[in-house]
Every structure is written in structure tokens, then in C-alpha cells.
Amino acid sequence: MKVVLGYDGSLAANAAIRSGAALFPAADAVVVYLCTPPFGSKGLRARLRHSARNVDELIDLVDSESEGEAARLVDTGVVLARAAGWNPEPLVKRTWAGEGLGLAQVAEQLEPDVLIVGARGIGASDSKLGSVSDLVVHHAPRAVLVVSQTMVSAEYAAVAEGPVVVGVDGSKGSERALAAAGALFPGREVISVGVDDGGAVDVAAAQPAHRVPRFRGSGAGATADALVAFAEDQRAGVVVVGSRGRSALKKVLLGSVAAATLQRTYRPVLVVPGG
């Protein structure tokens, strides 16, 4: 198992390490810190501004010192990842595209089994389009695990041993999500849940090994609420949903139920990309 984890030293990133290691124990991990403009922390830039004799010297100092600062920060992530049971290595990369697109690019280059990001929003993902976690699940070509920093003890306990709940709707995307759940969590119970945001649901094509509860809601929000409520009832370790393609539009890319699920649960959510 190979995972890539976006690390920035935040509580959300630390929560992502803890939950990621529980879901994917003993994985080979690349802990990635992305340097984005303005390079270097605010405190570092302020200190260097006072010590530089001119602009050219300031630029040189920021370049060299920000690299060292980034290396020290990502090393902290590596230490935490190793303590959690992973076999980690650091990666520091500069990007002008922002953290979200930068992480998606790293995932495209390294081709991990899973890309893991922490989220600071109220739910598993920030509600506003443009957040790091939102951009990652939109653009990453690999499965993305989104971990909320605001889980409670019962949810952390479920991550270690709870079942995998997969939302299926008869689409190719949900078939890929179901297959990914079986491949990525081989030692866990996988429970398929039929979801429907207004149309007919055909879950027969998936033929899951476990029971298939079926929820029909009047809209994506109601259906996601039912899916999340079922995951709560089952004390799920992770919720798995499929995306539907490569459109720049959020609803088309993630599928309305998948996008709503990200907004509504504090449990880790694995988003499996469409073809």
C-alpha cells in the first residue's frame, strides 16, 4: 500500500496521519509539504526583512531559509507518520498553483493508492468551493481520503475497526467505489448502501457480498443525510463514495450525493474518481 499525505503542520494534517494510519496500517507513505507563495512563514519573512541589506539579499535569504523551514516542518510529519506505524519519506515541493492543485499534481506523478488530506471545515470538507480539500477531490486522479480534524473519540475508535460503508446507485462510479473499497480495505466488512437522489436505483449490477439497504430521498441532501445516518448507526470507520467524471462543475464531478456526503459527515470519506 502506498499513500501520499498532504502535511502542513496543522491539527487537520495531524488528524489525517492518525486516521490514515489506522485505515492503512504499515503503508509506505510520502509526506508532502507544498511551499506556496509567499514562501516562508510570516514570522520568518518579518525577521529576514529586518536583517537584509537590500531587496536582492532579502530574496536570497527567503529562498534559502524557507527551504530549511519547510524541511523541518515536513520532518515533523515524518516523525508522526513513523510513530503511527507507516514507513514514511518526506517530499518538499514548491508550487505556484496552490495546495489543492499541487497535491493533485503530486498524486498524478507518484500514483499512490490513496491521497490523504485533512480538512478544517465543520464537516469532512470545507463548505466553500476553493478550499484545499475541495480542490483535491475535484482534481486528483487517485482515490482521496478526506479526514476531518473535529472527530470525537467514538469516531476515532470506529476508524480503527469499524465497517466500510459504500454508497452505490447503479452507476459506473459507484461500481468503481465498491471495487476500491474491497481492494483498499481487505480485512474489513464492506456494507453497500443503495442511494438515490430522485431517479431509479439499480444495485443488482454491483452484487455486493453484504446486505444492501436502500435509501430514497427527495434530493441529494436528504439522500446524503440518510447515508450519513446509516454510517453513524453502523459506527462506520469510513464512508466511500464515487465521483462521476472530469467536469469543472462540482455537482457533475462528484455527483450530488457524494458532494453532499462530504459536507455532512465528520467520519473519514474516501472519494473514488470517475473514469
PDB file of C-alpha atoms in Angstrom:
ATOM      1  CA  MET A   1       0.000   0.000   0.000  1.00  0.00           C
ATOM      2  CA  LYS A   2       1.336   3.412  -0.987  1.00  0.00           C
ATOM      3  CA  VAL A   3      -0.200   6.617   0.318  1.00  0.00           C
ATOM      4  CA  VAL A   4       0.551  10.290  -0.201  1.00  0.00           C
ATOM      5  CA  LEU A   5      -0.342  12.636   2.645  1.00  0.00           C
ATOM      6  CA  GLY A   6      -0.538  16.402   2.413  1.00  0.00           C
ATOM      7  CA  TYR A   7       1.123  17.865   5.511  1.00  0.00           C
ATOM      8  CA  ASP A   8       1.265  21.468   6.696  1.00  0.00           C
ATOM      9  CA  GLY A   9       1.718  21.078  10.443  1.00  0.00           C
ATOM     10  CA  SER A  10      -1.945  21.801  11.211  1.00  0.00           C
ATOM     11  CA  LEU A  11      -4.273  19.894  13.535  1.00  0.00           C
ATOM     12  CA  ALA A  12      -6.126  18.705  10.443  1.00  0.00           C
ATOM     13  CA  ALA A  13      -2.927  17.246   8.966  1.00  0.00           C
ATOM     14  CA  ASN A  14      -2.087  15.506  12.247  1.00  0.00           C
ATOM     15  CA  ALA A  15      -5.603  14.043  12.386  1.00  0.00           C
ATOM     16  CA  ALA A  16      -5.132  12.814   8.816  1.00  0.00           C
ATOM     17  CA  ILE A  17      -1.987  10.925   9.846  1.00  0.00           C
ATOM     18  CA  ARG A  18      -3.718   9.302  12.798  1.00  0.00           C
ATOM     19  CA  SER A  19      -6.798   8.189  10.864  1.00  0.00           C
ATOM     20  CA  GLY A  20      -4.874   7.320   7.714  1.00  0.00           C
ATOM     21  CA  ALA A  21      -2.518   5.038   9.610  1.00  0.00           C
ATOM     22  CA  ALA A  22      -5.462   3.296  11.296  1.00  0.00           C
ATOM     23  CA  LEU A  23      -7.155   2.686   7.944  1.00  0.00           C
ATOM     24  CA  PHE A  24      -3.987   1.789   6.017  1.00  0.00           C
ATOM     25  CA  PRO A  25      -1.589   0.265   8.573  1.00  0.00           C
ATOM     26  CA  ALA A  26       2.078  -0.265   7.710  1.00  0.00           C
ATOM     27  CA  ALA A  27       1.724   1.656   4.435  1.00  0.00           C
ATOM     28  CA  ASP A  28       4.587   3.238   2.531  1.00  0.00           C
ATOM     29  CA  ALA A  29       3.865   6.947   2.884  1.00  0.00           C
ATOM     30  CA  VAL A  30       5.111  10.066   1.154  1.00  0.00           C
ATOM     31  CA  VAL A  31       4.581  13.042   3.476  1.00  0.00           C
ATOM     32  CA  VAL A  32       4.290  16.093   1.238  1.00  0.00           C
ATOM     33  CA  TYR A  33       4.729  19.720   2.203  1.00  0.00           C
ATOM     34  CA  LEU A  34       3.921  22.189  -0.546  1.00  0.00           C
ATOM     35  CA  CYS A  35       5.586  25.595  -0.451  1.00  0.00           C
ATOM     36  CA  THR A  36       3.245  28.210  -1.909  1.00  0.00           C
ATOM     37  CA  PRO A  37       3.769  31.961  -2.362  1.00  0.00           C
ATOM     38  CA  PRO A  38       4.694  33.906  -0.347  1.00  0.00           C
ATOM     39  CA  PHE A  39       7.403  31.411   0.553  1.00  0.00           C
ATOM     40  CA  GLY A  40       8.376  31.073   4.188  1.00  0.00           C
ATOM     41  CA  SER A  41       6.191  31.732   7.215  1.00  0.00           C
ATOM     42  CA  LYS A  42       5.092  35.243   8.140  1.00  0.00           C
ATOM     43  CA  GLY A  43       7.434  35.291  11.127  1.00  0.00           C
ATOM     44  CA  LEU A  44      10.411  34.155   9.083  1.00  0.00           C
ATOM     45  CA  ARG A  45       9.824  36.774   6.394  1.00  0.00           C
ATOM     46  CA  ALA A  46       9.488  39.515   9.012  1.00  0.00           C
ATOM     47  CA  ARG A  47      12.768  38.559  10.660  1.00  0.00           C
ATOM     48  CA  LEU A  48      14.645  38.381   7.353  1.00  0.00           C
ATOM     49  CA  ARG A  49      13.222  41.711   6.240  1.00  0.00           C
ATOM     50  CA  HIS A  50      14.976  43.414   9.131  1.00  0.00           C
ATOM     51  CA  SER A  51      18.309  41.681   8.581  1.00  0.00           C
ATOM     52  CA  ALA A  52      18.610  42.007   4.769  1.00  0.00           C
ATOM     53  CA  ARG A  53      20.565  44.965   3.407  1.00  0.00           C
ATOM     54  CA  ASN A  54      18.647  45.191   0.135  1.00  0.00           C
ATOM     55  CA  VAL A  55      15.866  43.503  -1.858  1.00  0.00           C
ATOM     56  CA  ASP A  56      18.186  41.088  -3.683  1.00  0.00           C
ATOM     57  CA  GLU A  57      19.646  39.878  -0.421  1.00  0.00           C
ATOM     58  CA  LEU A  58      16.148  39.539   1.071  1.00  0.00           C
ATOM     59  CA  ILE A  59      15.029  37.364  -1.843  1.00  0.00           C
ATOM     60  CA  ASP A  60      18.079  35.143  -1.497  1.00  0.00           C
ATOM     61  CA  LEU A  61      17.575  34.797   2.250  1.00  0.00           C
ATOM     62  CA  VAL A  62      13.887  33.942   1.874  1.00  0.00           C
ATOM     63  CA  ASP A  63      14.740  31.316  -0.750  1.00  0.00           C
ATOM     64  CA  SER A  64      17.333  29.576   1.393  1.00  0.00           C
ATOM     65  CA  GLU A  65      15.692  29.933   4.802  1.00  0.00           C
ATOM     66  CA  SER A  66      12.217  28.950   3.596  1.00  0.00           C
ATOM     67  CA  GLU A  67      13.647  25.692   2.249  1.00  0.00           C
ATOM     68  CA  GLY A  68      15.107  24.898   5.657  1.00  0.00           C
ATOM     69  CA  GLU A  69      11.874  25.831   7.400  1.00  0.00           C
ATOM     70  CA  ALA A  70       9.901  23.573   5.060  1.00  0.00           C
ATOM     71  CA  ALA A  71      12.302  20.680   5.596  1.00  0.00           C
ATOM     72  CA  ARG A  72      11.981  20.974   9.374  1.00  0.00           C
ATOM     73  CA  LEU A  73       8.205  21.090   9.164  1.00  0.00           C
ATOM     74  CA  VAL A  74       7.840  18.067   6.909  1.00  0.00           C
ATOM     75  CA  ASP A  75      10.273  16.151   9.137  1.00  0.00           C
ATOM     76  CA  THR A  76       7.751  16.606  11.956  1.00  0.00           C
ATOM     77  CA  GLY A  77       5.134  14.957   9.764  1.00  0.00           C
ATOM     78  CA  VAL A  78       7.525  12.109   9.011  1.00  0.00           C
ATOM     79  CA  VAL A  79       8.178  11.542  12.719  1.00  0.00           C
ATOM     80  CA  LEU A  80       4.432  11.424  13.426  1.00  0.00           C
ATOM     81  CA  ALA A  81       3.826   9.100  10.486  1.00  0.00           C
ATOM     82  CA  ARG A  82       6.573   6.724  11.597  1.00  0.00           C
ATOM     83  CA  ALA A  83       5.207   6.708  15.154  1.00  0.00           C
ATOM     84  CA  ALA A  84       1.781   5.834  13.714  1.00  0.00           C
ATOM     85  CA  GLY A  85       3.245   2.764  12.010  1.00  0.00           C
ATOM     86  CA  TRP A  86       3.877   3.965   8.476  1.00  0.00           C
ATOM     87  CA  ASN A  87       7.123   3.730   6.517  1.00  0.00           C
ATOM     88  CA  PRO A  88       7.366   7.428   5.580  1.00  0.00           C
ATOM     89  CA  GLU A  89       9.602   9.611   3.458  1.00  0.00           C
ATOM     90  CA  PRO A  90       9.485  13.412   3.105  1.00  0.00           C
ATOM     91  CA  LEU A  91       8.810  15.432  -0.012  1.00  0.00           C
ATOM     92  CA  VAL A  92       9.058  19.226  -0.171  1.00  0.00           C
ATOM     93  CA  LYS A  93       7.867  20.828  -3.365  1.00  0.00           C
ATOM     94  CA  ARG A  94       7.335  24.403  -4.468  1.00  0.00           C
ATOM     95  CA  THR A  95       4.180  25.170  -6.398  1.00  0.00           C
ATOM     96  CA  TRP A  96       2.530  28.303  -7.716  1.00  0.00           C
ATOM     97  CA  ALA A  97      -0.784  26.510  -8.312  1.00  0.00           C
ATOM     98  CA  GLY A  98      -1.883  26.418  -4.663  1.00  0.00           C
ATOM     99  CA  GLU A  99      -2.005  23.491  -2.255  1.00  0.00           C
ATOM    100  CA  GLY A 100      -5.086  21.797  -3.690  1.00  0.00           C
ATOM    101  CA  LEU A 101      -3.935  21.617  -7.292  1.00  0.00           C
ATOM    102  CA  GLY A 102      -0.371  20.991  -6.148  1.00  0.00           C
ATOM    103  CA  LEU A 103      -1.402  17.890  -4.197  1.00  0.00           C
ATOM    104  CA  ALA A 104      -3.450  16.658  -7.140  1.00  0.00           C
ATOM    105  CA  GLN A 105      -0.361  17.057  -9.321  1.00  0.00           C
ATOM    106  CA  VAL A 106       1.790  15.112  -6.848  1.00  0.00           C
ATOM    107  CA  ALA A 107      -0.783  12.314  -6.854  1.00  0.00           C
ATOM    108  CA  GLU A 108      -0.687  12.243 -10.638  1.00  0.00           C
ATOM    109  CA  GLN A 109       3.094  11.976 -10.615  1.00  0.00           C
ATOM    110  CA  LEU A 110       3.538   9.455  -7.776  1.00  0.00           C
ATOM    111  CA  GLU A 111       0.408   7.351  -8.478  1.00  0.00           C
ATOM    112  CA  PRO A 112      -0.350   6.301  -4.876  1.00  0.00           C
ATOM    113  CA  ASP A 113      -3.198   4.002  -3.938  1.00  0.00           C
ATOM    114  CA  VAL A 114      -4.690   6.813  -1.848  1.00  0.00           C
ATOM    115  CA  LEU A 115      -4.112  10.551  -1.407  1.00  0.00           C
ATOM    116  CA  ILE A 116      -4.928  11.716   2.144  1.00  0.00           C
ATOM    117  CA  VAL A 117      -5.827  15.254   3.195  1.00  0.00           C
ATOM    118  CA  GLY A 118      -7.049  16.809   6.409  1.00  0.00           C
ATOM    119  CA  ALA A 119      -9.999  19.208   6.421  1.00  0.00           C
ATOM    120  CA  ARG A 120     -10.596  22.092   8.796  1.00  0.00           C
ATOM    121  CA  GLY A 121     -14.245  22.677   7.914  1.00  0.00           C
ATOM    122  CA  ILE A 122     -17.300  21.991  10.033  1.00  0.00           C
ATOM    123  CA  GLY A 123     -17.916  18.725   8.225  1.00  0.00           C
ATOM    124  CA  ALA A 124     -15.448  16.492   6.386  1.00  0.00           C
ATOM    125  CA  SER A 125     -14.899  19.183   3.773  1.00  0.00           C
ATOM    126  CA  ASP A 126     -14.970  22.969   3.887  1.00  0.00           C
ATOM    127  CA  SER A 127     -18.301  24.262   2.651  1.00  0.00           C
ATOM    128  CA  LYS A 128     -16.826  26.838   0.300  1.00  0.00           C
ATOM    129  CA  LEU A 129     -15.587  25.901  -3.145  1.00  0.00           C
ATOM    130  CA  GLY A 130     -11.871  26.592  -3.421  1.00  0.00           C
ATOM    131  CA  SER A 131     -10.741  25.053  -0.134  1.00  0.00           C
ATOM    132  CA  VAL A 132      -7.755  22.727  -0.287  1.00  0.00           C
ATOM    133  CA  SER A 133      -9.790  19.583   0.366  1.00  0.00           C
ATOM    134  CA  ASP A 134     -12.426  20.632  -2.171  1.00  0.00           C
ATOM    135  CA  LEU A 135      -9.831  21.212  -4.896  1.00  0.00           C
ATOM    136  CA  VAL A 136      -8.066  17.938  -4.169  1.00  0.00           C
ATOM    137  CA  VAL A 137     -11.191  15.804  -4.513  1.00  0.00           C
ATOM    138  CA  HIS A 138     -12.121  17.675  -7.676  1.00  0.00           C
ATOM    139  CA  HIS A 139      -8.846  17.231  -9.492  1.00  0.00           C
ATOM    140  CA  ALA A 140      -6.855  14.324  -8.048  1.00  0.00           C
ATOM    141  CA  PRO A 141      -6.696  11.299 -10.381  1.00  0.00           C
ATOM    142  CA  ARG A 142      -6.440   8.891  -7.421  1.00  0.00           C
ATOM    143  CA  ALA A 143      -8.782   7.973  -4.573  1.00  0.00           C
ATOM    144  CA  VAL A 144      -8.811  10.755  -1.950  1.00  0.00           C
ATOM    145  CA  LEU A 145      -9.395  10.235   1.763  1.00  0.00           C
ATOM    146  CA  VAL A 146     -10.704  13.390   3.461  1.00  0.00           C
ATOM    147  CA  VAL A 147     -10.269  13.432   7.263  1.00  0.00           C
ATOM    148  CA  SER A 148     -11.969  15.983   9.499  1.00  0.00           C
ATOM    149  CA  GLN A 149      -9.973  17.451  12.378  1.00  0.00           C
ATOM    150  CA  THR A 150     -13.111  17.633  14.548  1.00  0.00           C
ATOM    151  CA  MET A 151     -13.858  13.940  15.097  1.00  0.00           C
ATOM    152  CA  VAL A 152     -14.810  12.774  18.589  1.00  0.00           C
ATOM    153  CA  SER A 153     -13.472   9.759  20.482  1.00  0.00           C
ATOM    154  CA  ALA A 154     -16.178   7.354  19.267  1.00  0.00           C
ATOM    155  CA  GLU A 155     -15.411   8.260  15.656  1.00  0.00           C
ATOM    156  CA  TYR A 156     -11.674   7.761  16.154  1.00  0.00           C
ATOM    157  CA  ALA A 157     -12.397   4.373  17.714  1.00  0.00           C
ATOM    158  CA  ALA A 158     -14.548   3.419  14.720  1.00  0.00           C
ATOM    159  CA  VAL A 159     -11.750   4.330  12.299  1.00  0.00           C
ATOM    160  CA  ALA A 160      -9.613   1.581  13.805  1.00  0.00           C
ATOM    161  CA  GLU A 161     -12.080  -1.268  13.347  1.00  0.00           C
ATOM    162  CA  GLY A 162     -15.461  -0.102  12.025  1.00  0.00           C
ATOM    163  CA  PRO A 163     -17.014  -1.312   8.765  1.00  0.00           C
ATOM    164  CA  VAL A 164     -16.692   0.402   5.401  1.00  0.00           C
ATOM    165  CA  VAL A 165     -19.976   1.900   4.188  1.00  0.00           C
ATOM    166  CA  VAL A 166     -20.191   2.384   0.408  1.00  0.00           C
ATOM    167  CA  GLY A 167     -22.904   4.425  -1.296  1.00  0.00           C
ATOM    168  CA  VAL A 168     -23.994   2.767  -4.557  1.00  0.00           C
ATOM    169  CA  ASP A 169     -26.552   3.890  -7.137  1.00  0.00           C
ATOM    170  CA  GLY A 170     -26.034   1.516 -10.037  1.00  0.00           C
ATOM    171  CA  SER A 171     -23.641   3.868 -11.833  1.00  0.00           C
ATOM    172  CA  LYS A 172     -20.155   3.055 -13.094  1.00  0.00           C
ATOM    173  CA  GLY A 173     -18.787   5.439 -10.487  1.00  0.00           C
ATOM    174  CA  SER A 174     -20.371   3.540  -7.617  1.00  0.00           C
ATOM    175  CA  GLU A 175     -19.131   0.240  -9.064  1.00  0.00           C
ATOM    176  CA  ARG A 176     -15.602   1.667  -9.000  1.00  0.00           C
ATOM    177  CA  ALA A 177     -16.166   2.864  -5.437  1.00  0.00           C
ATOM    178  CA  LEU A 178     -17.303  -0.598  -4.362  1.00  0.00           C
ATOM    179  CA  ALA A 179     -14.330  -2.258  -6.038  1.00  0.00           C
ATOM    180  CA  ALA A 180     -11.924   0.232  -4.453  1.00  0.00           C
ATOM    181  CA  ALA A 181     -13.398  -0.396  -1.009  1.00  0.00           C
ATOM    182  CA  GLY A 182     -12.789  -4.117  -1.349  1.00  0.00           C
ATOM    183  CA  ALA A 183      -9.234  -3.613  -2.599  1.00  0.00           C
ATOM    184  CA  LEU A 184      -8.169  -0.933  -0.119  1.00  0.00           C
ATOM    185  CA  PHE A 185      -9.795  -2.416   2.989  1.00  0.00           C
ATOM    186  CA  PRO A 186      -9.373  -6.182   2.551  1.00  0.00           C
ATOM    187  CA  GLY A 187      -9.755  -7.012   6.233  1.00  0.00           C
ATOM    188  CA  ARG A 188     -12.923  -5.001   6.830  1.00  0.00           C
ATOM    189  CA  GLU A 189     -16.625  -5.615   6.479  1.00  0.00           C
ATOM    190  CA  VAL A 190     -17.946  -3.712   3.457  1.00  0.00           C
ATOM    191  CA  ILE A 191     -21.619  -2.679   3.565  1.00  0.00           C
ATOM    192  CA  SER A 192     -23.161  -1.365   0.347  1.00  0.00           C
ATOM    193  CA  VAL A 193     -25.960   1.168   0.669  1.00  0.00           C
ATOM    194  CA  GLY A 194     -28.294   1.907  -2.226  1.00  0.00           C
ATOM    195  CA  VAL A 195     -28.654   5.674  -2.615  1.00  0.00           C
ATOM    196  CA  ASP A 196     -30.970   7.617  -4.886  1.00  0.00           C
ATOM    197  CA  ASP A 197     -31.379  11.365  -5.313  1.00  0.00           C
ATOM    198  CA  GLY A 198     -34.500  11.184  -7.414  1.00  0.00           C
ATOM    199  CA  GLY A 199     -34.025   8.515 -10.093  1.00  0.00           C
ATOM    200  CA  ALA A 200     -34.288   4.737 -10.175  1.00  0.00           C
ATOM    201  CA  VAL A 201     -31.613   2.776  -8.353  1.00  0.00           C
ATOM    202  CA  ASP A 202     -30.226  -0.442  -9.803  1.00  0.00           C
ATOM    203  CA  VAL A 203     -27.941  -2.051  -7.252  1.00  0.00           C
ATOM    204  CA  ALA A 204     -28.220  -5.529  -8.738  1.00  0.00           C
ATOM    205  CA  ALA A 205     -25.274  -4.946 -11.075  1.00  0.00           C
ATOM    206  CA  ALA A 206     -22.889  -4.450  -8.164  1.00  0.00           C
ATOM    207  CA  GLN A 207     -23.786  -7.761  -6.473  1.00  0.00           C
ATOM    208  CA  PRO A 208     -22.173  -6.905  -3.119  1.00  0.00           C
ATOM    209  CA  ALA A 209     -21.423  -9.665  -0.645  1.00  0.00           C
ATOM    210  CA  HIS A 210     -23.330  -7.915   2.150  1.00  0.00           C
ATOM    211  CA  ARG A 211     -26.827  -6.588   2.583  1.00  0.00           C
ATOM    212  CA  VAL A 212     -27.866  -3.583   0.540  1.00  0.00           C
ATOM    213  CA  PRO A 213     -30.086  -1.145   2.441  1.00  0.00           C
ATOM    214  CA  ARG A 214     -31.764   1.304   0.098  1.00  0.00           C
ATOM    215  CA  PHE A 215     -32.449   4.978   0.726  1.00  0.00           C
ATOM    216  CA  ARG A 216     -34.544   7.174  -1.486  1.00  0.00           C
ATOM    217  CA  GLY A 217     -34.547  10.867  -0.712  1.00  0.00           C
ATOM    218  CA  SER A 218     -36.123  13.951  -2.230  1.00  0.00           C
ATOM    219  CA  GLY A 219     -32.843  15.460  -3.359  1.00  0.00           C
ATOM    220  CA  ALA A 220     -29.156  14.885  -2.798  1.00  0.00           C
ATOM    221  CA  GLY A 221     -29.131  16.449   0.657  1.00  0.00           C
ATOM    222  CA  ALA A 222     -31.843  14.144   2.007  1.00  0.00           C
ATOM    223  CA  THR A 223     -30.173  11.107   0.472  1.00  0.00           C
ATOM    224  CA  ALA A 224     -26.769  12.068   1.891  1.00  0.00           C
ATOM    225  CA  ASP A 225     -28.380  12.604   5.286  1.00  0.00           C
ATOM    226  CA  ALA A 226     -29.756   9.055   5.142  1.00  0.00           C
ATOM    227  CA  LEU A 227     -26.388   7.656   4.063  1.00  0.00           C
ATOM    228  CA  VAL A 228     -24.585   9.508   6.847  1.00  0.00           C
ATOM    229  CA  ALA A 229     -27.199   8.430   9.400  1.00  0.00           C
ATOM    230  CA  PHE A 230     -26.716   4.806   8.337  1.00  0.00           C
ATOM    231  CA  ALA A 231     -22.934   5.168   8.665  1.00  0.00           C
ATOM    232  CA  GLU A 232     -23.459   6.574  12.162  1.00  0.00           C
ATOM    233  CA  ASP A 233     -25.733   3.678  13.091  1.00  0.00           C
ATOM    234  CA  GLN A 234     -23.156   1.159  11.833  1.00  0.00           C
ATOM    235  CA  ARG A 235     -20.283   3.000  13.546  1.00  0.00           C
ATOM    236  CA  ALA A 236     -18.514   3.107  10.198  1.00  0.00           C
ATOM    237  CA  GLY A 237     -14.778   3.567  10.041  1.00  0.00           C
ATOM    238  CA  VAL A 238     -15.017   5.248   6.652  1.00  0.00           C
ATOM    239  CA  VAL A 239     -17.675   6.230   4.106  1.00  0.00           C
ATOM    240  CA  VAL A 240     -16.870   5.570   0.429  1.00  0.00           C
ATOM    241  CA  VAL A 241     -18.486   7.447  -2.460  1.00  0.00           C
ATOM    242  CA  GLY A 242     -17.756   7.605  -6.168  1.00  0.00           C
ATOM    243  CA  SER A 243     -17.313  10.659  -8.349  1.00  0.00           C
ATOM    244  CA  ARG A 244     -18.705  10.882 -11.849  1.00  0.00           C
ATOM    245  CA  GLY A 245     -16.158  12.302 -14.249  1.00  0.00           C
ATOM    246  CA  ARG A 246     -13.912  15.231 -15.028  1.00  0.00           C
ATOM    247  CA  SER A 247     -16.201  18.229 -15.323  1.00  0.00           C
ATOM    248  CA  ALA A 248     -15.164  21.507 -13.722  1.00  0.00           C
ATOM    249  CA  LEU A 249     -18.633  21.696 -12.210  1.00  0.00           C
ATOM    250  CA  LYS A 250     -18.758  20.386  -8.660  1.00  0.00           C
ATOM    251  CA  LYS A 251     -22.138  18.670  -8.960  1.00  0.00           C
ATOM    252  CA  VAL A 252     -21.196  16.871 -12.158  1.00  0.00           C
ATOM    253  CA  LEU A 253     -17.721  15.903 -10.985  1.00  0.00           C
ATOM    254  CA  LEU A 254     -18.525  14.498  -7.577  1.00  0.00           C
ATOM    255  CA  GLY A 255     -22.153  13.611  -8.064  1.00  0.00           C
ATOM    256  CA  SER A 256     -24.659  15.489  -5.962  1.00  0.00           C
ATOM    257  CA  VAL A 257     -24.909  12.788  -3.276  1.00  0.00           C
ATOM    258  CA  ALA A 258     -21.120  12.468  -2.978  1.00  0.00           C
ATOM    259  CA  ALA A 259     -20.668  16.221  -2.605  1.00  0.00           C
ATOM    260  CA  ALA A 260     -23.432  16.409  -0.003  1.00  0.00           C
ATOM    261  CA  THR A 261     -21.942  13.487   1.936  1.00  0.00           C
ATOM    262  CA  LEU A 262     -18.610  15.303   2.214  1.00  0.00           C
ATOM    263  CA  GLN A 263     -20.426  18.244   3.743  1.00  0.00           C
ATOM    264  CA  ARG A 264     -22.473  16.252   6.239  1.00  0.00           C
ATOM    265  CA  THR A 265     -20.239  13.743   7.993  1.00  0.00           C
ATOM    266  CA  TYR A 266     -17.326  14.022  10.383  1.00  0.00           C
ATOM    267  CA  ARG A 267     -16.203  10.479   9.612  1.00  0.00           C
ATOM    268  CA  PRO A 268     -13.434   9.960   7.038  1.00  0.00           C
ATOM    269  CA  VAL A 269     -14.753   9.968   3.473  1.00  0.00           C
ATOM    270  CA  LEU A 270     -12.992   8.213   0.603  1.00  0.00           C
ATOM    271  CA  VAL A 271     -13.837   9.719  -2.785  1.00  0.00           C
ATOM    272  CA  VAL A 272     -13.090   7.389  -5.709  1.00  0.00           C
ATOM    273  CA  PRO A 273     -12.617   9.266  -9.008  1.00  0.00           C
ATOM    274  CA  GLY A 274     -14.604   8.538 -12.132  1.00  0.00           C
ATOM    275  CA  GLY A 275     -13.069   7.336 -15.347  1.00  0.00           C
TER     276      GLY A 275
END
